[in-house]
Amino acid sequence: GFKVAGFKFGVDCRIGGGAATPADGFSINFARWDENVKDTVISTGTPYAGTNNDGHTEADRHEEGTTTGLGIGFDSYFSGGQDMIGISVRVDNQLIQQVAAPVLNGAVDNVNSLQTGPLITGTAAEKIAALGWARFEVDLNPETGLLNIWWKGTKVVTDLETNFQPSAGRLVFGARTGGQNQVHHFDNIELETFPVQQATVTSARPGHDG
């Protein structure tokens, strides 16, 4: 496929309604798939990136993003070590920024919470009904490589230099839960990709001898 230099992405999210300690999170990624790098997360669903927890690596965590391309993680659970509850940005498996969002099961308009509503007592359906929807948006500029991210209507990452190198690839969602859990619901997905601009010859005129 064509090489992607940048993109705009948006999705409505409904998150929470699970445990008092929600987990584990999800990621939205542009994983590479070209002649040089073929991310097996596209073909087999694994592996995702891991976390460095005080000298040992916790591997293949969906909320950490992919190991190639651009990975944006929504990490709802503190796994130890250098891990952080919040939004992370990873480029080719290098963690370049984390934005803390430590409030658990916060209100739908609380930008410091990855959940979109409070946790109430009730049935599973009632817990989900207590949640709202919040917009998540990403803009990777194809000319500058600068990244901007909005969560709940607030810009949480501003003009982050990514040094993203264009390539072919796929948009990948990853999510997981365990004994601690939350719902991850998505709707109204919008995606616009910007291919690498290549010069083309539109006309040619033969030369004349002098």
Tab-separated table of C-alpha atoms in Angstrom:
chain	number	residue	atom	x	y	z
A	1	GLY	CA	0.000	0.000	0.000
A	2	PHE	CA	0.935	3.669	-0.199
A	3	LYS	CA	3.165	5.220	2.422
A	4	VAL	CA	1.335	7.210	5.077
A	5	ALA	CA	3.025	10.422	6.211
A	6	GLY	CA	0.325	11.581	8.608
A	7	PHE	CA	-3.302	11.179	9.566
A	8	LYS	CA	-6.262	12.559	11.456
A	9	PHE	CA	-8.226	10.177	13.639
A	10	GLY	CA	-11.257	10.584	15.855
A	11	VAL	CA	-13.487	8.257	17.858
A	12	ASP	CA	-16.161	8.483	20.535
A	13	CYS	CA	-15.237	6.449	23.633
A	14	ARG	CA	-17.303	4.981	26.458
A	15	ILE	CA	-14.967	3.583	29.094
A	16	GLY	CA	-15.457	2.324	32.646
A	17	GLY	CA	-18.358	0.654	34.429
A	18	GLY	CA	-16.184	-2.185	35.687
A	19	ALA	CA	-14.022	-2.452	38.768
A	20	ALA	CA	-13.177	0.136	41.394
A	21	THR	CA	-9.646	-0.246	40.033
A	22	PRO	CA	-10.341	-0.199	36.279
A	23	ALA	CA	-8.062	-2.122	33.931
A	24	ASP	CA	-6.243	-2.560	31.782
A	25	GLY	CA	-6.740	-0.170	28.909
A	26	PHE	CA	-6.421	0.029	25.153
A	27	SER	CA	-4.326	1.527	22.393
A	28	ILE	CA	-4.867	3.059	18.982
A	29	ASN	CA	-1.959	2.530	16.622
A	30	PHE	CA	-0.565	2.927	13.151
A	31	ALA	CA	1.573	-0.222	12.789
A	32	ARG	CA	4.085	-0.604	9.975
A	33	TRP	CA	3.667	-3.098	7.134
A	34	ASP	CA	6.005	-2.470	4.217
A	35	GLU	CA	9.028	-3.985	2.485
A	36	ASN	CA	11.285	-3.179	5.446
A	37	VAL	CA	9.137	-3.757	8.535
A	38	LYS	CA	6.202	-6.145	8.907
A	39	ASP	CA	4.658	-5.844	12.359
A	40	THR	CA	3.284	-9.267	13.264
A	41	VAL	CA	0.606	-7.616	15.412
A	42	ILE	CA	-1.164	-7.131	12.058
A	43	SER	CA	-0.874	-10.750	10.967
A	44	THR	CA	-1.085	-12.611	14.300
A	45	GLY	CA	-2.284	-10.078	16.891
A	46	THR	CA	0.967	-10.095	18.845
A	47	PRO	CA	3.205	-8.728	20.273
A	48	TYR	CA	2.394	-5.330	21.644
A	49	ALA	CA	4.958	-3.275	23.539
A	50	GLY	CA	5.733	-3.855	27.195
A	51	THR	CA	6.707	-1.844	30.250
A	52	ASN	CA	9.988	-1.656	32.131
A	53	ASN	CA	9.093	-2.511	35.708
A	54	ASP	CA	12.161	-1.943	37.874
A	55	GLY	CA	14.517	-3.865	35.638
A	56	HIS	CA	12.232	-6.543	34.236
A	57	THR	CA	9.989	-6.195	31.216
A	58	GLU	CA	6.278	-6.922	31.227
A	59	ALA	CA	5.774	-7.833	27.577
A	60	ASP	CA	2.842	-7.773	25.155
A	61	ARG	CA	0.551	-5.272	26.849
A	62	HIS	CA	-2.187	-4.058	24.514
A	63	GLU	CA	-2.526	-0.746	26.373
A	64	GLU	CA	1.136	0.119	25.662
A	65	GLY	CA	0.699	0.302	21.875
A	66	THR	CA	2.439	-1.426	19.004
A	67	THR	CA	6.182	-1.958	18.699
A	68	THR	CA	6.323	-0.271	15.282
A	69	GLY	CA	4.937	2.963	13.921
A	70	LEU	CA	2.920	5.258	16.162
A	71	GLY	CA	1.228	3.835	19.249
A	72	ILE	CA	-1.040	5.859	21.539
A	73	GLY	CA	-1.897	4.044	24.743
A	74	PHE	CA	-4.720	4.534	27.245
A	75	ASP	CA	-3.253	2.775	30.262
A	76	SER	CA	-5.858	2.489	33.022
A	77	TYR	CA	-3.868	0.326	35.432
A	78	PHE	CA	-0.567	0.920	37.218
A	79	SER	CA	1.573	-2.132	36.510
A	80	GLY	CA	4.578	-0.999	38.561
A	81	GLY	CA	7.972	0.476	37.795
A	82	GLN	CA	7.942	3.165	35.132
A	83	ASP	CA	4.307	2.506	34.227
A	84	MET	CA	1.804	5.353	34.517
A	85	ILE	CA	-1.978	5.620	34.427
A	86	GLY	CA	-2.627	7.958	31.520
A	87	ILE	CA	-2.012	8.524	27.824
A	88	SER	CA	1.293	7.452	26.286
A	89	VAL	CA	2.938	8.105	22.935
A	90	ARG	CA	5.311	5.526	21.486
A	91	VAL	CA	7.188	5.745	18.167
A	92	ASP	CA	8.860	2.558	16.897
A	93	ASN	CA	8.856	1.137	20.436
A	94	GLN	CA	10.420	4.235	21.995
A	95	LEU	CA	8.256	5.823	24.695
A	96	ILE	CA	8.499	9.563	24.030
A	97	GLN	CA	5.764	11.047	26.223
A	98	GLN	CA	3.317	10.153	28.992
A	99	VAL	CA	0.435	12.308	30.218
A	100	ALA	CA	-0.867	11.354	33.658
A	101	ALA	CA	-4.620	10.822	34.118
A	102	PRO	CA	-4.764	9.432	37.678
A	103	VAL	CA	-8.453	9.964	38.525
A	104	LEU	CA	-10.251	6.607	38.524
A	105	ASN	CA	-13.850	6.437	37.301
A	106	GLY	CA	-14.019	10.201	36.895
A	107	ALA	CA	-16.783	12.253	35.331
A	108	VAL	CA	-17.346	12.285	31.582
A	109	ASP	CA	-15.793	15.773	31.336
A	110	ASN	CA	-12.854	15.132	33.698
A	111	VAL	CA	-9.783	15.179	31.448
A	112	ASN	CA	-7.723	13.697	34.293
A	113	SER	CA	-9.666	10.441	34.047
A	114	LEU	CA	-9.504	7.823	31.294
A	115	GLN	CA	-13.019	6.682	32.228
A	116	THR	CA	-16.107	8.501	30.990
A	117	GLY	CA	-18.339	8.372	34.028
A	118	PRO	CA	-18.633	7.312	37.656
A	119	LEU	CA	-18.783	3.754	38.913
A	120	ILE	CA	-22.201	3.120	40.449
A	121	THR	CA	-23.693	0.185	42.327
A	122	GLY	CA	-25.994	-1.879	40.163
A	123	THR	CA	-26.172	-4.389	37.363
A	124	ALA	CA	-23.646	-4.418	34.540
A	125	ALA	CA	-26.166	-2.715	32.267
A	126	GLU	CA	-26.875	-0.019	34.873
A	127	LYS	CA	-23.152	0.631	35.339
A	128	ILE	CA	-22.701	1.101	31.592
A	129	ALA	CA	-25.781	3.332	31.386
A	130	ALA	CA	-24.161	5.662	33.947
A	131	LEU	CA	-21.276	6.345	31.546
A	132	GLY	CA	-21.130	9.056	28.911
A	133	TRP	CA	-19.290	9.351	25.617
A	134	ALA	CA	-16.102	11.382	25.160
A	135	ARG	CA	-14.206	12.270	22.002
A	136	PHE	CA	-10.609	11.247	21.385
A	137	GLU	CA	-8.768	12.883	18.466
A	138	VAL	CA	-5.291	12.567	16.987
A	139	ASP	CA	-3.585	14.756	14.373
A	140	LEU	CA	-0.184	13.683	13.028
A	141	ASN	CA	0.960	16.445	10.683
A	142	PRO	CA	2.288	14.894	7.442
A	143	GLU	CA	4.695	17.754	6.755
A	144	THR	CA	6.186	18.379	10.197
A	145	GLY	CA	5.645	15.089	12.033
A	146	LEU	CA	4.189	17.053	14.958
A	147	LEU	CA	1.549	15.237	17.001
A	148	ASN	CA	-1.489	16.744	18.732
A	149	ILE	CA	-3.950	14.769	20.852
A	150	TRP	CA	-7.305	15.849	22.300
A	151	TRP	CA	-9.198	14.002	25.041
A	152	LYS	CA	-12.604	15.093	26.272
A	153	GLY	CA	-12.297	18.336	24.310
A	154	THR	CA	-8.953	19.293	25.857
A	155	LYS	CA	-5.613	19.222	24.055
A	156	VAL	CA	-3.412	16.943	26.168
A	157	VAL	CA	-0.445	16.654	23.769
A	158	THR	CA	0.697	19.767	21.890
A	159	ASP	CA	3.061	19.819	18.899
A	160	LEU	CA	5.052	16.795	20.049
A	161	GLU	CA	8.034	16.108	17.786
A	162	THR	CA	7.744	12.459	16.742
A	163	ASN	CA	10.270	12.100	13.896
A	164	PHE	CA	7.718	9.707	12.421
A	165	GLN	CA	9.031	8.100	9.229
A	166	PRO	CA	6.345	7.468	6.575
A	167	SER	CA	5.496	3.886	5.681
A	168	ALA	CA	2.683	1.623	4.654
A	169	GLY	CA	0.738	0.092	7.511
A	170	ARG	CA	-2.569	-0.557	9.229
A	171	LEU	CA	-4.649	1.089	11.900
A	172	VAL	CA	-4.758	-1.290	14.882
A	173	PHE	CA	-6.941	-1.271	18.011
A	174	GLY	CA	-5.811	-3.309	20.991
A	175	ALA	CA	-7.482	-3.738	24.387
A	176	ARG	CA	-7.454	-6.129	27.321
A	177	THR	CA	-8.952	-6.704	30.752
A	178	GLY	CA	-8.520	-9.226	33.560
A	179	GLY	CA	-9.796	-9.649	37.100
A	180	GLN	CA	-9.819	-5.856	37.258
A	181	ASN	CA	-11.807	-4.625	34.271
A	182	GLN	CA	-13.714	-1.930	32.429
A	183	VAL	CA	-15.708	-1.708	29.212
A	184	HIS	CA	-14.133	-0.232	26.079
A	185	HIS	CA	-16.828	0.932	23.664
A	186	PHE	CA	-16.147	2.890	20.461
A	187	ASP	CA	-18.387	4.677	17.956
A	188	ASN	CA	-18.288	7.281	15.177
A	189	ILE	CA	-14.778	6.517	13.948
A	190	GLU	CA	-13.275	9.021	11.517
A	191	LEU	CA	-9.966	8.510	9.733
A	192	GLU	CA	-8.165	10.608	7.134
A	193	THR	CA	-4.736	9.530	5.921
A	194	PHE	CA	-2.173	11.630	4.074
A	195	PRO	CA	0.053	9.719	1.654
A	196	VAL	CA	3.591	10.735	0.837
A	197	GLN	CA	3.513	13.250	-1.974
A	198	GLN	CA	5.492	12.070	-4.978
A	199	ALA	CA	6.517	14.210	-7.909
A	200	THR	CA	4.959	13.183	-11.205
A	201	VAL	CA	5.715	14.175	-14.791
A	202	THR	CA	2.594	15.677	-16.325
A	203	SER	CA	4.023	16.553	-19.751
A	204	ALA	CA	7.247	16.296	-21.697
A	205	ARG	CA	8.554	18.228	-24.656
A	206	PRO	CA	11.414	17.021	-26.845
A	207	GLY	CA	14.514	19.174	-26.908
A	208	HIS	CA	15.764	20.996	-29.975
A	209	ASP	CA	19.291	20.880	-31.310
A	210	GLY	CA	20.908	24.265	-31.515
